[in-house]
CSV table of C-alpha atoms in Angstrom, one decimal:
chain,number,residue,atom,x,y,z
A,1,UNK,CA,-7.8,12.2,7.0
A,2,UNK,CA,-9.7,9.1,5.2
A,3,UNK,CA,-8.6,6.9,3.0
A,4,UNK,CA,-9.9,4.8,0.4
A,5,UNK,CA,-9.2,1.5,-1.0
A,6,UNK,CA,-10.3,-0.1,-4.3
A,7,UNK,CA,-9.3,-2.0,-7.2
A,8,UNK,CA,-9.2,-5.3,-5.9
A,9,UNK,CA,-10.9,-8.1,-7.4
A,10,UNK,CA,-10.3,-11.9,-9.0
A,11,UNK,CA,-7.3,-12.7,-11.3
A,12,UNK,CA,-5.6,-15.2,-12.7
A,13,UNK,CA,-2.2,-16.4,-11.7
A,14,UNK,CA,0.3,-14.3,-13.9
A,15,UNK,CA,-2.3,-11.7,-14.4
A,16,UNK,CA,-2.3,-8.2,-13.0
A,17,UNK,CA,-4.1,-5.3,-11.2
A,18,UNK,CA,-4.0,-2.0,-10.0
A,19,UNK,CA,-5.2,-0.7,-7.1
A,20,UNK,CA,-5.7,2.3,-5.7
A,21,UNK,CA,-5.6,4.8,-2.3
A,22,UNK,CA,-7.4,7.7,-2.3
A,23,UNK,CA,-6.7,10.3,0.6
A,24,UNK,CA,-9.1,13.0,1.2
A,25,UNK,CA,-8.6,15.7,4.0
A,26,UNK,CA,-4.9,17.0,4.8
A,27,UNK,CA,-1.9,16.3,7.0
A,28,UNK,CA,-0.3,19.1,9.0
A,29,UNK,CA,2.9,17.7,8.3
A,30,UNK,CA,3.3,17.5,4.7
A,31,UNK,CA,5.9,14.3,5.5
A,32,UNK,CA,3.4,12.0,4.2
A,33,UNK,CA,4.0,8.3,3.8
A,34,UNK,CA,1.7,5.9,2.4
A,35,UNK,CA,2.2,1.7,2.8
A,36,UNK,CA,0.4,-0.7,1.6
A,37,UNK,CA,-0.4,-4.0,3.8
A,38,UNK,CA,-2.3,-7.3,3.2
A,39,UNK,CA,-3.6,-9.9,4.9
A,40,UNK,CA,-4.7,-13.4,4.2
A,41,UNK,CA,-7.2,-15.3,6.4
A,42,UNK,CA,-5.7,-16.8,9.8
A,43,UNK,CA,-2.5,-14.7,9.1
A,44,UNK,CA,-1.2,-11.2,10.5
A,45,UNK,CA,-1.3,-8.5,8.8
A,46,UNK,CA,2.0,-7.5,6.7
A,47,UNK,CA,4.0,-4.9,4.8
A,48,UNK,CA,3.4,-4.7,1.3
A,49,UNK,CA,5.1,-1.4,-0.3
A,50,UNK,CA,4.9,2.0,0.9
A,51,UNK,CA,6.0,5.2,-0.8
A,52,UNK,CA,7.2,8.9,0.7
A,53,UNK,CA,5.2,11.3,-0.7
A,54,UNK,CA,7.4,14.4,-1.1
A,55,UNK,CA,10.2,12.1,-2.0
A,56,UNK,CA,8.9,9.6,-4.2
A,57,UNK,CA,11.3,7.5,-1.7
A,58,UNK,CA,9.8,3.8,-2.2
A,59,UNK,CA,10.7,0.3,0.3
A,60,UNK,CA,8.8,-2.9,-0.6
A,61,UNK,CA,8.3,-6.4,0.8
A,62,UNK,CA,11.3,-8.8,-0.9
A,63,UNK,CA,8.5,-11.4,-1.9
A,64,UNK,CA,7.1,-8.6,-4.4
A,65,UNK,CA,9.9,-6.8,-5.1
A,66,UNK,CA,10.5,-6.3,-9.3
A,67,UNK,CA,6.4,-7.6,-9.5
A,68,UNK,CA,4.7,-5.0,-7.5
A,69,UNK,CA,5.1,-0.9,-7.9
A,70,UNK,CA,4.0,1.9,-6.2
A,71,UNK,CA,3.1,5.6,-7.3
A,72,UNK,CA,1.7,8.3,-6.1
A,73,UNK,CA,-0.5,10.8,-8.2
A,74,UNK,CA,-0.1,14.1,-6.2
A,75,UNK,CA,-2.9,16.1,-8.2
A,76,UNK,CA,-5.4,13.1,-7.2
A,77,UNK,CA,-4.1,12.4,-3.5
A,78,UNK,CA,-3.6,9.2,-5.0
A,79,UNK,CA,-1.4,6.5,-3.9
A,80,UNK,CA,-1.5,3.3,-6.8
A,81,UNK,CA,-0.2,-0.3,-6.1
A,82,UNK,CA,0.4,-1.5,-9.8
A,83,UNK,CA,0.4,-5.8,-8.7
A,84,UNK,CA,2.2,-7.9,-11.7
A,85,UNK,CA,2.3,-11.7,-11.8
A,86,UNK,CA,0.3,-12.0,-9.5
A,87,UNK,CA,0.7,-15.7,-7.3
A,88,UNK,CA,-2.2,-17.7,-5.6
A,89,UNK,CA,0.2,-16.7,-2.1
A,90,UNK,CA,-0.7,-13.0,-2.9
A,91,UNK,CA,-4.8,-13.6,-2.0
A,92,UNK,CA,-5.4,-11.3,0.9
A,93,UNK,CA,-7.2,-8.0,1.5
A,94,UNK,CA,-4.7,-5.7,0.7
A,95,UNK,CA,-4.9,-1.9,3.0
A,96,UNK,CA,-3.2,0.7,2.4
A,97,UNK,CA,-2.4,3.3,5.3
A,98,UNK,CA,-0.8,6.8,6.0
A,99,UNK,CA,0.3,8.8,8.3
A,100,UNK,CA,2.9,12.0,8.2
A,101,UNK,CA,5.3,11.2,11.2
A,102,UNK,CA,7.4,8.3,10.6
A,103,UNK,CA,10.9,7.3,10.3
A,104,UNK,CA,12.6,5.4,7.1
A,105,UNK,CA,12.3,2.5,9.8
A,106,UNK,CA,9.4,1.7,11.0
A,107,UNK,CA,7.5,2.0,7.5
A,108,UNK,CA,7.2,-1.7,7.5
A,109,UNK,CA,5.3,-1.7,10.6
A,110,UNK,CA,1.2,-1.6,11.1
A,111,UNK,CA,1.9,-0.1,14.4
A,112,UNK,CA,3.3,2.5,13.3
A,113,UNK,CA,0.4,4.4,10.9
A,114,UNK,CA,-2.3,6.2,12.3
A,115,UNK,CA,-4.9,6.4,9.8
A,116,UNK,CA,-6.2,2.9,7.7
A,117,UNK,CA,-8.4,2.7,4.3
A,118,UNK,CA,-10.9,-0.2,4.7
A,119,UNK,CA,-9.3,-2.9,2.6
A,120,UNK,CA,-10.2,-4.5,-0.9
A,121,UNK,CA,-9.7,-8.3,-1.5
A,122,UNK,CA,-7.4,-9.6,-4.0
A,123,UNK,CA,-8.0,-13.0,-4.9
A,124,UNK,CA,-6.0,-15.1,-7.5
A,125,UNK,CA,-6.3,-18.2,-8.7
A,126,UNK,CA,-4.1,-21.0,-10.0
């Protein structure tokens, strides 16, 4: 399994953008959950969003809840992260990450996923 990120880019503060998580090759387990993560420099990595596949079940980080959504487009193996008013504080290169045996609980945690896109860098500006 690979995964790809993209969509990142500058913005404004307030602004918006979309980015994207493109899987290709398949899980046994067809349990698959995707999350997205960031991280800004000198900081550790954290939980964004993530998404259940087969259930459309989503969980997000309470600092973007009601500005941030994730989706999934099953026909694409494509997991979005649609990012609204954006803040200077969400700069970081944002990953997104999968893997097909985890529990409702531990979908916050980097740990826990197996297989990692390469990041893209969102970076907004005051």
């Amino acid at each position: 399994v690979q995964l790809q990120a993209s969509g990142g880019g500058p913005v404004q503060a307030g602004g918006s953008l979309t980015l994207s998580c493109a899987q290709s090759g398949r899980f046994v387990n067809r349990r698959i959950v995707v999350g997205w993560f960031r991280q800004a420099p000198g900081k550790e990595r954290e939980f964004v969003a993530a998404i259940a596949l087969n259930e459309r079940t989503t969980d997000y980080e309470d600092s973007v809840k009601g500005r941030f959504t994730i989706s999934r487009n099953t026909a694409k193996d494509t997991v979005y992260l649609q990012m609204n008013s954006l803040k200077p504080e969400d700069t970081a290169v944002y990953y997104c990450a999968a893997d097909s045996t985890l529990i409702r609980s531990s979908w916050s945690l980097a740990s826990a996923y197996d297989y990692w896109g390469q990041g893209t860098l969102v970076t907004v500006s005051s």
